[in-house]
Amino acid sequence: MRGIGVTRTGVERFYMAGTAFDFSSADFRQPFLFHISMESTQSYGWAVYPVTAGTSTIVNYAAVSDVDDQGRMFIAGGVSNGADNWSVVKKLDRTSYFFGSARATLDPDLIPNGYDAATAISFTDATRTRLVVAGESQRNANGATDCTVSFYQIGIDAEDLVLDGAFANGAGYVSTHFTPGVLDSVQCTAVATDGQGRIYLAGSIGFREPHRVYYDTDAVVARLTPAGLLDATFGPNGQGTS
């Protein structure tokens, strides 16, 4: 079991999301959500189910948004059908986690059947009717990845999730190559927007070996324009590393 996303609701309550592994079933993976209350010694975990029907399995659940005034949140990650991978955003209800009807997927497929997954998620403003999601998308056979950014509109009562066609000339998402190096890969693990609609990304960048193993990595922060382009007024080429 691996916890890789956390958010706070109230003063002393936290939610942690991640991936649970069942190695007795061909490395079958499912998401989990865990509620931790600092008000008592008790914590609460939920048994959860795959977000897609059929043979699809959960490969990674990476992030969870803040909780809104109705106790709802959204979780982002990736799923696979054994041949292809795509990113997914799923609504969680306070009383029926992982059973809500709202779900949206994105499969940029920069290469056929390439690896795609969402790795960070955030509300864009106080109204909480729009989500920004960052992820990674495989761009070549060596496993190198680019960062993807997408926006989703949340429908009435959060029952619908749709790509925001007002972003990226109707596509709803962009794919960004951070460096000119052919072998460089980027993984974005945090995303946020400001009042001017600019997009901020943080994560790691480096060279990638086969099977998704990183080495020689640096921390990276980047800013994109509201149109999804690297902002030339922010550091060298819209990004900075350390």
PDB file of C-alpha atoms in Angstrom:
ATOM      1  CA  MET A   1       0.000   0.000   0.000  1.00  0.00           C
ATOM      2  CA  ARG A   2       1.293   3.430  -0.905  1.00  0.00           C
ATOM      3  CA  GLY A   3      -0.163   6.779   0.165  1.00  0.00           C
ATOM      4  CA  ILE A   4       0.687   9.561  -2.269  1.00  0.00           C
ATOM      5  CA  GLY A   5      -1.996  12.236  -1.936  1.00  0.00           C
ATOM      6  CA  VAL A   6      -3.290  14.117   1.088  1.00  0.00           C
ATOM      7  CA  THR A   7      -5.721  16.940   1.834  1.00  0.00           C
ATOM      8  CA  ARG A   8      -7.116  18.542   4.973  1.00  0.00           C
ATOM      9  CA  THR A   9     -10.766  19.118   5.815  1.00  0.00           C
ATOM     10  CA  GLY A  10     -11.617  21.038   8.955  1.00  0.00           C
ATOM     11  CA  VAL A  11      -8.997  21.746  11.572  1.00  0.00           C
ATOM     12  CA  GLU A  12      -7.953  18.248  12.590  1.00  0.00           C
ATOM     13  CA  ARG A  13      -9.102  15.909   9.840  1.00  0.00           C
ATOM     14  CA  PHE A  14      -7.118  14.603   6.899  1.00  0.00           C
ATOM     15  CA  TYR A  15      -7.775  12.407   3.883  1.00  0.00           C
ATOM     16  CA  MET A  16      -5.017  10.327   2.308  1.00  0.00           C
ATOM     17  CA  ALA A  17      -5.333   8.643  -1.086  1.00  0.00           C
ATOM     18  CA  GLY A  18      -3.087   6.132  -2.778  1.00  0.00           C
ATOM     19  CA  THR A  19      -2.769   2.689  -4.316  1.00  0.00           C
ATOM     20  CA  ALA A  20      -3.288  -0.676  -2.640  1.00  0.00           C
ATOM     21  CA  PHE A  21      -1.488  -3.671  -4.150  1.00  0.00           C
ATOM     22  CA  ASP A  22      -2.720  -7.268  -4.210  1.00  0.00           C
ATOM     23  CA  PHE A  23       0.292  -9.320  -5.287  1.00  0.00           C
ATOM     24  CA  SER A  24      -1.708 -12.552  -5.046  1.00  0.00           C
ATOM     25  CA  SER A  25      -3.734 -11.421  -8.060  1.00  0.00           C
ATOM     26  CA  ALA A  26      -1.172 -10.607 -10.759  1.00  0.00           C
ATOM     27  CA  ASP A  27      -0.135  -7.314  -9.167  1.00  0.00           C
ATOM     28  CA  PHE A  28      -3.747  -6.106  -9.185  1.00  0.00           C
ATOM     29  CA  ARG A  29      -3.984  -2.568  -7.862  1.00  0.00           C
ATOM     30  CA  GLN A  30      -6.894  -0.568  -6.524  1.00  0.00           C
ATOM     31  CA  PRO A  31      -7.273   2.928  -5.079  1.00  0.00           C
ATOM     32  CA  PHE A  32      -7.887   3.572  -1.422  1.00  0.00           C
ATOM     33  CA  LEU A  33      -8.976   6.578   0.572  1.00  0.00           C
ATOM     34  CA  PHE A  34      -8.163   6.850   4.281  1.00  0.00           C
ATOM     35  CA  HIS A  35      -9.740   9.282   6.736  1.00  0.00           C
ATOM     36  CA  ILE A  36      -7.558  10.312   9.675  1.00  0.00           C
ATOM     37  CA  SER A  37      -9.136  12.204  12.563  1.00  0.00           C
ATOM     38  CA  MET A  38      -6.894  13.952  15.083  1.00  0.00           C
ATOM     39  CA  GLU A  39      -9.905  14.493  17.349  1.00  0.00           C
ATOM     40  CA  SER A  40      -9.794  10.891  18.561  1.00  0.00           C
ATOM     41  CA  THR A  41      -7.633   7.797  18.340  1.00  0.00           C
ATOM     42  CA  GLN A  42      -9.800   6.350  15.578  1.00  0.00           C
ATOM     43  CA  SER A  43      -9.140   6.458  11.873  1.00  0.00           C
ATOM     44  CA  TYR A  44     -11.348   5.177   9.099  1.00  0.00           C
ATOM     45  CA  GLY A  45     -10.484   3.396   5.861  1.00  0.00           C
ATOM     46  CA  TRP A  46     -12.793   2.570   2.958  1.00  0.00           C
ATOM     47  CA  ALA A  47     -12.780  -0.514   0.773  1.00  0.00           C
ATOM     48  CA  VAL A  48     -12.810   0.752  -2.774  1.00  0.00           C
ATOM     49  CA  TYR A  49     -13.421  -0.512  -6.283  1.00  0.00           C
ATOM     50  CA  PRO A  50     -11.977   0.006  -9.770  1.00  0.00           C
ATOM     51  CA  VAL A  51     -13.279   3.105 -11.526  1.00  0.00           C
ATOM     52  CA  THR A  52     -13.702   1.340 -14.868  1.00  0.00           C
ATOM     53  CA  ALA A  53     -15.717  -1.727 -15.739  1.00  0.00           C
ATOM     54  CA  GLY A  54     -14.421  -4.925 -17.286  1.00  0.00           C
ATOM     55  CA  THR A  55     -10.759  -5.888 -17.102  1.00  0.00           C
ATOM     56  CA  SER A  56      -9.318  -2.450 -16.403  1.00  0.00           C
ATOM     57  CA  THR A  57      -7.132  -2.198 -13.317  1.00  0.00           C
ATOM     58  CA  ILE A  58      -5.965   0.748 -11.296  1.00  0.00           C
ATOM     59  CA  VAL A  59      -2.294   1.495 -11.877  1.00  0.00           C
ATOM     60  CA  ASN A  60      -1.890   4.596  -9.749  1.00  0.00           C
ATOM     61  CA  TYR A  61      -3.928   7.102  -7.763  1.00  0.00           C
ATOM     62  CA  ALA A  62      -1.812  10.145  -7.250  1.00  0.00           C
ATOM     63  CA  ALA A  63      -3.685  13.095  -5.836  1.00  0.00           C
ATOM     64  CA  VAL A  64      -6.831  14.273  -4.121  1.00  0.00           C
ATOM     65  CA  SER A  65      -8.359  17.753  -4.267  1.00  0.00           C
ATOM     66  CA  ASP A  66      -9.575  19.849  -1.359  1.00  0.00           C
ATOM     67  CA  VAL A  67     -13.007  19.057   0.067  1.00  0.00           C
ATOM     68  CA  ASP A  68     -15.835  21.399  -0.938  1.00  0.00           C
ATOM     69  CA  ASP A  69     -18.666  22.629   1.279  1.00  0.00           C
ATOM     70  CA  GLN A  70     -20.686  19.492   0.504  1.00  0.00           C
ATOM     71  CA  GLY A  71     -17.906  17.118   1.468  1.00  0.00           C
ATOM     72  CA  ARG A  72     -17.042  16.145  -2.104  1.00  0.00           C
ATOM     73  CA  MET A  73     -13.561  15.809  -3.499  1.00  0.00           C
ATOM     74  CA  PHE A  74     -11.959  14.608  -6.703  1.00  0.00           C
ATOM     75  CA  ILE A  75      -9.169  12.074  -7.126  1.00  0.00           C
ATOM     76  CA  ALA A  76      -6.785  11.782 -10.080  1.00  0.00           C
ATOM     77  CA  GLY A  77      -4.648   8.911 -11.295  1.00  0.00           C
ATOM     78  CA  GLY A  78      -4.259   6.367 -14.051  1.00  0.00           C
ATOM     79  CA  VAL A  79      -5.891   3.185 -15.281  1.00  0.00           C
ATOM     80  CA  SER A  80      -4.888   0.450 -17.700  1.00  0.00           C
ATOM     81  CA  ASN A  81      -6.676  -2.205 -19.723  1.00  0.00           C
ATOM     82  CA  GLY A  82      -3.500  -4.219 -20.146  1.00  0.00           C
ATOM     83  CA  ALA A  83      -2.630  -2.703 -23.515  1.00  0.00           C
ATOM     84  CA  ASP A  84      -3.020   1.039 -23.016  1.00  0.00           C
ATOM     85  CA  ASN A  85      -2.925   3.496 -20.109  1.00  0.00           C
ATOM     86  CA  TRP A  86      -4.882   6.705 -19.610  1.00  0.00           C
ATOM     87  CA  SER A  87      -5.435   9.330 -16.948  1.00  0.00           C
ATOM     88  CA  VAL A  88      -8.656   9.474 -14.963  1.00  0.00           C
ATOM     89  CA  VAL A  89     -10.439  11.962 -12.692  1.00  0.00           C
ATOM     90  CA  LYS A  90     -13.132  10.626 -10.358  1.00  0.00           C
ATOM     91  CA  LYS A  91     -15.626  12.292  -8.032  1.00  0.00           C
ATOM     92  CA  LEU A  92     -15.801  11.104  -4.430  1.00  0.00           C
ATOM     93  CA  ASP A  93     -18.931  11.629  -2.338  1.00  0.00           C
ATOM     94  CA  ARG A  94     -18.818  11.885   1.428  1.00  0.00           C
ATOM     95  CA  THR A  95     -21.282   9.001   1.884  1.00  0.00           C
ATOM     96  CA  SER A  96     -20.304   6.811  -1.067  1.00  0.00           C
ATOM     97  CA  TYR A  97     -16.642   7.131  -1.902  1.00  0.00           C
ATOM     98  CA  PHE A  98     -15.762   5.858  -5.382  1.00  0.00           C
ATOM     99  CA  PHE A  99     -19.423   5.224  -6.170  1.00  0.00           C
ATOM    100  CA  GLY A 100     -20.226   8.658  -7.627  1.00  0.00           C
ATOM    101  CA  SER A 101     -21.212   8.784 -11.263  1.00  0.00           C
ATOM    102  CA  ALA A 102     -18.880  11.569 -12.358  1.00  0.00           C
ATOM    103  CA  ARG A 103     -15.728  10.325 -14.061  1.00  0.00           C
ATOM    104  CA  ALA A 104     -13.572  11.641 -16.897  1.00  0.00           C
ATOM    105  CA  THR A 105     -10.646  10.086 -18.751  1.00  0.00           C
ATOM    106  CA  LEU A 106      -7.938  11.485 -21.006  1.00  0.00           C
ATOM    107  CA  ASP A 107      -5.662   9.538 -23.337  1.00  0.00           C
ATOM    108  CA  PRO A 108      -3.353  11.903 -25.282  1.00  0.00           C
ATOM    109  CA  ASP A 109      -1.463   8.940 -26.795  1.00  0.00           C
ATOM    110  CA  LEU A 110       1.608  10.870 -27.930  1.00  0.00           C
ATOM    111  CA  ILE A 111       2.689   7.421 -29.113  1.00  0.00           C
ATOM    112  CA  PRO A 112       0.290   4.510 -29.758  1.00  0.00           C
ATOM    113  CA  ASN A 113      -0.703   2.788 -26.491  1.00  0.00           C
ATOM    114  CA  GLY A 114       1.705   4.994 -24.558  1.00  0.00           C
ATOM    115  CA  TYR A 115       1.694   5.447 -20.802  1.00  0.00           C
ATOM    116  CA  ASP A 116      -0.583   8.288 -19.636  1.00  0.00           C
ATOM    117  CA  ALA A 117      -1.576   9.150 -16.064  1.00  0.00           C
ATOM    118  CA  ALA A 118      -2.755  12.088 -13.978  1.00  0.00           C
ATOM    119  CA  THR A 119      -0.422  13.006 -11.125  1.00  0.00           C
ATOM    120  CA  ALA A 120      -1.797  16.225  -9.587  1.00  0.00           C
ATOM    121  CA  ILE A 121      -5.179  17.942  -9.248  1.00  0.00           C
ATOM    122  CA  SER A 122      -6.519  21.215  -7.867  1.00  0.00           C
ATOM    123  CA  PHE A 123      -9.593  23.449  -7.948  1.00  0.00           C
ATOM    124  CA  THR A 124      -8.922  26.600  -9.962  1.00  0.00           C
ATOM    125  CA  ASP A 125     -10.954  29.062  -7.868  1.00  0.00           C
ATOM    126  CA  ALA A 126     -13.186  29.500  -4.835  1.00  0.00           C
ATOM    127  CA  THR A 127     -16.334  28.502  -6.737  1.00  0.00           C
ATOM    128  CA  ARG A 128     -14.880  25.007  -7.211  1.00  0.00           C
ATOM    129  CA  THR A 129     -16.603  24.448 -10.522  1.00  0.00           C
ATOM    130  CA  ARG A 130     -13.396  23.901 -12.497  1.00  0.00           C
ATOM    131  CA  LEU A 131     -10.445  21.561 -12.026  1.00  0.00           C
ATOM    132  CA  VAL A 132      -6.895  21.723 -13.333  1.00  0.00           C
ATOM    133  CA  VAL A 133      -5.105  18.387 -13.660  1.00  0.00           C
ATOM    134  CA  ALA A 134      -1.432  17.714 -14.406  1.00  0.00           C
ATOM    135  CA  GLY A 135      -0.043  14.421 -15.605  1.00  0.00           C
ATOM    136  CA  GLU A 136       2.561  12.700 -17.697  1.00  0.00           C
ATOM    137  CA  SER A 137       2.372  11.215 -21.169  1.00  0.00           C
ATOM    138  CA  GLN A 138       4.904   8.906 -22.796  1.00  0.00           C
ATOM    139  CA  ARG A 139       6.325  10.459 -25.947  1.00  0.00           C
ATOM    140  CA  ASN A 140       8.783   7.850 -27.262  1.00  0.00           C
ATOM    141  CA  ALA A 141       9.591   4.148 -27.139  1.00  0.00           C
ATOM    142  CA  ASN A 142      12.347   4.745 -24.565  1.00  0.00           C
ATOM    143  CA  GLY A 143       9.745   5.718 -21.963  1.00  0.00           C
ATOM    144  CA  ALA A 144      10.505   9.452 -21.853  1.00  0.00           C
ATOM    145  CA  THR A 145       7.522  11.557 -20.806  1.00  0.00           C
ATOM    146  CA  ASP A 146       6.153  15.070 -21.247  1.00  0.00           C
ATOM    147  CA  CYS A 147       3.892  16.921 -18.823  1.00  0.00           C
ATOM    148  CA  THR A 148       0.211  17.262 -19.697  1.00  0.00           C
ATOM    149  CA  VAL A 149      -2.177  19.899 -18.330  1.00  0.00           C
ATOM    150  CA  SER A 150      -5.953  19.654 -18.685  1.00  0.00           C
ATOM    151  CA  PHE A 151      -8.980  21.533 -17.372  1.00  0.00           C
ATOM    152  CA  TYR A 152     -12.355  20.049 -16.467  1.00  0.00           C
ATOM    153  CA  GLN A 153     -15.685  21.747 -15.930  1.00  0.00           C
ATOM    154  CA  ILE A 154     -17.734  20.348 -13.047  1.00  0.00           C
ATOM    155  CA  GLY A 155     -21.423  20.051 -13.907  1.00  0.00           C
ATOM    156  CA  ILE A 156     -24.434  20.813 -11.727  1.00  0.00           C
ATOM    157  CA  ASP A 157     -24.245  18.877  -8.447  1.00  0.00           C
ATOM    158  CA  ALA A 158     -20.863  17.578  -9.677  1.00  0.00           C
ATOM    159  CA  GLU A 159     -22.602  14.848 -11.666  1.00  0.00           C
ATOM    160  CA  ASP A 160     -20.698  15.579 -14.861  1.00  0.00           C
ATOM    161  CA  LEU A 161     -17.018  16.093 -15.639  1.00  0.00           C
ATOM    162  CA  VAL A 162     -16.095  17.340 -19.097  1.00  0.00           C
ATOM    163  CA  LEU A 163     -12.906  18.667 -20.650  1.00  0.00           C
ATOM    164  CA  ASP A 164     -13.000  22.455 -20.819  1.00  0.00           C
ATOM    165  CA  GLY A 165     -13.165  23.301 -24.512  1.00  0.00           C
ATOM    166  CA  ALA A 166     -12.226  26.915 -23.792  1.00  0.00           C
ATOM    167  CA  PHE A 167      -8.661  25.742 -23.100  1.00  0.00           C
ATOM    168  CA  ALA A 168      -6.076  24.945 -25.784  1.00  0.00           C
ATOM    169  CA  ASN A 169      -8.240  25.811 -28.792  1.00  0.00           C
ATOM    170  CA  GLY A 170     -10.935  23.321 -27.906  1.00  0.00           C
ATOM    171  CA  ALA A 171      -8.697  20.379 -27.026  1.00  0.00           C
ATOM    172  CA  GLY A 172      -9.020  20.910 -23.271  1.00  0.00           C
ATOM    173  CA  TYR A 173      -5.417  19.855 -22.666  1.00  0.00           C
ATOM    174  CA  VAL A 174      -1.832  20.531 -23.726  1.00  0.00           C
ATOM    175  CA  SER A 175       1.355  18.468 -23.664  1.00  0.00           C
ATOM    176  CA  THR A 176       4.513  20.345 -22.680  1.00  0.00           C
ATOM    177  CA  HIS A 177       8.131  19.310 -23.276  1.00  0.00           C
ATOM    178  CA  PHE A 178      10.164  21.099 -20.614  1.00  0.00           C
ATOM    179  CA  THR A 179      13.681  20.742 -22.040  1.00  0.00           C
ATOM    180  CA  PRO A 180      15.245  20.381 -25.491  1.00  0.00           C
ATOM    181  CA  GLY A 181      16.923  17.078 -24.583  1.00  0.00           C
ATOM    182  CA  VAL A 182      15.460  14.062 -26.381  1.00  0.00           C
ATOM    183  CA  LEU A 183      15.935  11.741 -23.397  1.00  0.00           C
ATOM    184  CA  ASP A 184      14.680  14.099 -20.698  1.00  0.00           C
ATOM    185  CA  SER A 185      11.502  13.132 -18.857  1.00  0.00           C
ATOM    186  CA  VAL A 186       9.340  15.192 -16.552  1.00  0.00           C
ATOM    187  CA  GLN A 187       6.907  14.182 -13.827  1.00  0.00           C
ATOM    188  CA  CYS A 188       4.600  16.913 -12.477  1.00  0.00           C
ATOM    189  CA  THR A 189       3.415  16.223  -8.934  1.00  0.00           C
ATOM    190  CA  ALA A 190       1.808  19.577  -8.069  1.00  0.00           C
ATOM    191  CA  VAL A 191      -0.337  22.017 -10.045  1.00  0.00           C
ATOM    192  CA  ALA A 192      -2.044  25.336  -9.283  1.00  0.00           C
ATOM    193  CA  THR A 193      -3.404  28.414 -11.050  1.00  0.00           C
ATOM    194  CA  ASP A 194      -3.348  32.097 -10.133  1.00  0.00           C
ATOM    195  CA  GLY A 195      -5.857  34.913 -10.554  1.00  0.00           C
ATOM    196  CA  GLN A 196      -4.544  35.662 -14.037  1.00  0.00           C
ATOM    197  CA  GLY A 197      -5.135  32.130 -15.267  1.00  0.00           C
ATOM    198  CA  ARG A 198      -1.457  31.199 -15.349  1.00  0.00           C
ATOM    199  CA  ILE A 199      -0.570  27.602 -14.519  1.00  0.00           C
ATOM    200  CA  TYR A 200       2.175  26.562 -12.101  1.00  0.00           C
ATOM    201  CA  LEU A 201       3.747  23.113 -12.171  1.00  0.00           C
ATOM    202  CA  ALA A 202       6.255  21.443  -9.859  1.00  0.00           C
ATOM    203  CA  GLY A 203       7.909  18.045 -10.029  1.00  0.00           C
ATOM    204  CA  SER A 204      11.090  16.339 -11.183  1.00  0.00           C
ATOM    205  CA  ILE A 205      12.992  16.184 -14.435  1.00  0.00           C
ATOM    206  CA  GLY A 206      15.793  13.905 -15.571  1.00  0.00           C
ATOM    207  CA  PHE A 207      16.730  10.929 -17.693  1.00  0.00           C
ATOM    208  CA  ARG A 208      14.583   7.833 -17.715  1.00  0.00           C
ATOM    209  CA  GLU A 209      15.613   4.233 -18.107  1.00  0.00           C
ATOM    210  CA  PRO A 210      13.205   1.575 -19.380  1.00  0.00           C
ATOM    211  CA  HIS A 211      10.469   0.451 -16.957  1.00  0.00           C
ATOM    212  CA  ARG A 212      10.001   3.971 -15.577  1.00  0.00           C
ATOM    213  CA  VAL A 213      13.132   4.197 -13.416  1.00  0.00           C
ATOM    214  CA  TYR A 214      14.510   7.708 -12.927  1.00  0.00           C
ATOM    215  CA  TYR A 215      18.135   8.657 -12.384  1.00  0.00           C
ATOM    216  CA  ASP A 216      20.036  11.950 -12.307  1.00  0.00           C
ATOM    217  CA  THR A 217      16.909  13.989 -11.566  1.00  0.00           C
ATOM    218  CA  ASP A 218      16.442  17.643 -10.617  1.00  0.00           C
ATOM    219  CA  ALA A 219      13.528  19.488  -9.071  1.00  0.00           C
ATOM    220  CA  VAL A 220      11.656  21.595 -11.605  1.00  0.00           C
ATOM    221  CA  VAL A 221       9.141  24.441 -11.380  1.00  0.00           C
ATOM    222  CA  ALA A 222       7.443  25.876 -14.453  1.00  0.00           C
ATOM    223  CA  ARG A 223       4.826  28.459 -15.302  1.00  0.00           C
ATOM    224  CA  LEU A 224       2.510  28.260 -18.299  1.00  0.00           C
ATOM    225  CA  THR A 225       0.467  31.035 -19.850  1.00  0.00           C
ATOM    226  CA  PRO A 226      -3.349  30.824 -19.724  1.00  0.00           C
ATOM    227  CA  ALA A 227      -3.102  29.292 -23.211  1.00  0.00           C
ATOM    228  CA  GLY A 228      -0.902  26.464 -21.897  1.00  0.00           C
ATOM    229  CA  LEU A 229       2.446  27.621 -23.299  1.00  0.00           C
ATOM    230  CA  LEU A 230       5.680  27.896 -21.313  1.00  0.00           C
ATOM    231  CA  ASP A 231       5.822  31.468 -19.988  1.00  0.00           C
ATOM    232  CA  ALA A 232       9.013  33.091 -21.309  1.00  0.00           C
ATOM    233  CA  THR A 233       8.817  35.774 -18.581  1.00  0.00           C
ATOM    234  CA  PHE A 234       9.284  33.134 -15.869  1.00  0.00           C
ATOM    235  CA  GLY A 235      12.914  32.017 -15.548  1.00  0.00           C
ATOM    236  CA  PRO A 236      14.787  30.548 -18.514  1.00  0.00           C
ATOM    237  CA  ASN A 237      12.240  29.242 -21.012  1.00  0.00           C
ATOM    238  CA  GLY A 238       9.424  29.336 -18.470  1.00  0.00           C
ATOM    239  CA  GLN A 239      11.043  26.937 -16.026  1.00  0.00           C
ATOM    240  CA  GLY A 240      13.673  26.597 -13.346  1.00  0.00           C
ATOM    241  CA  THR A 241      15.539  23.585 -11.963  1.00  0.00           C
ATOM    242  CA  SER A 242      17.667  22.863  -8.917  1.00  0.00           C
TER     243      SER A 242
END
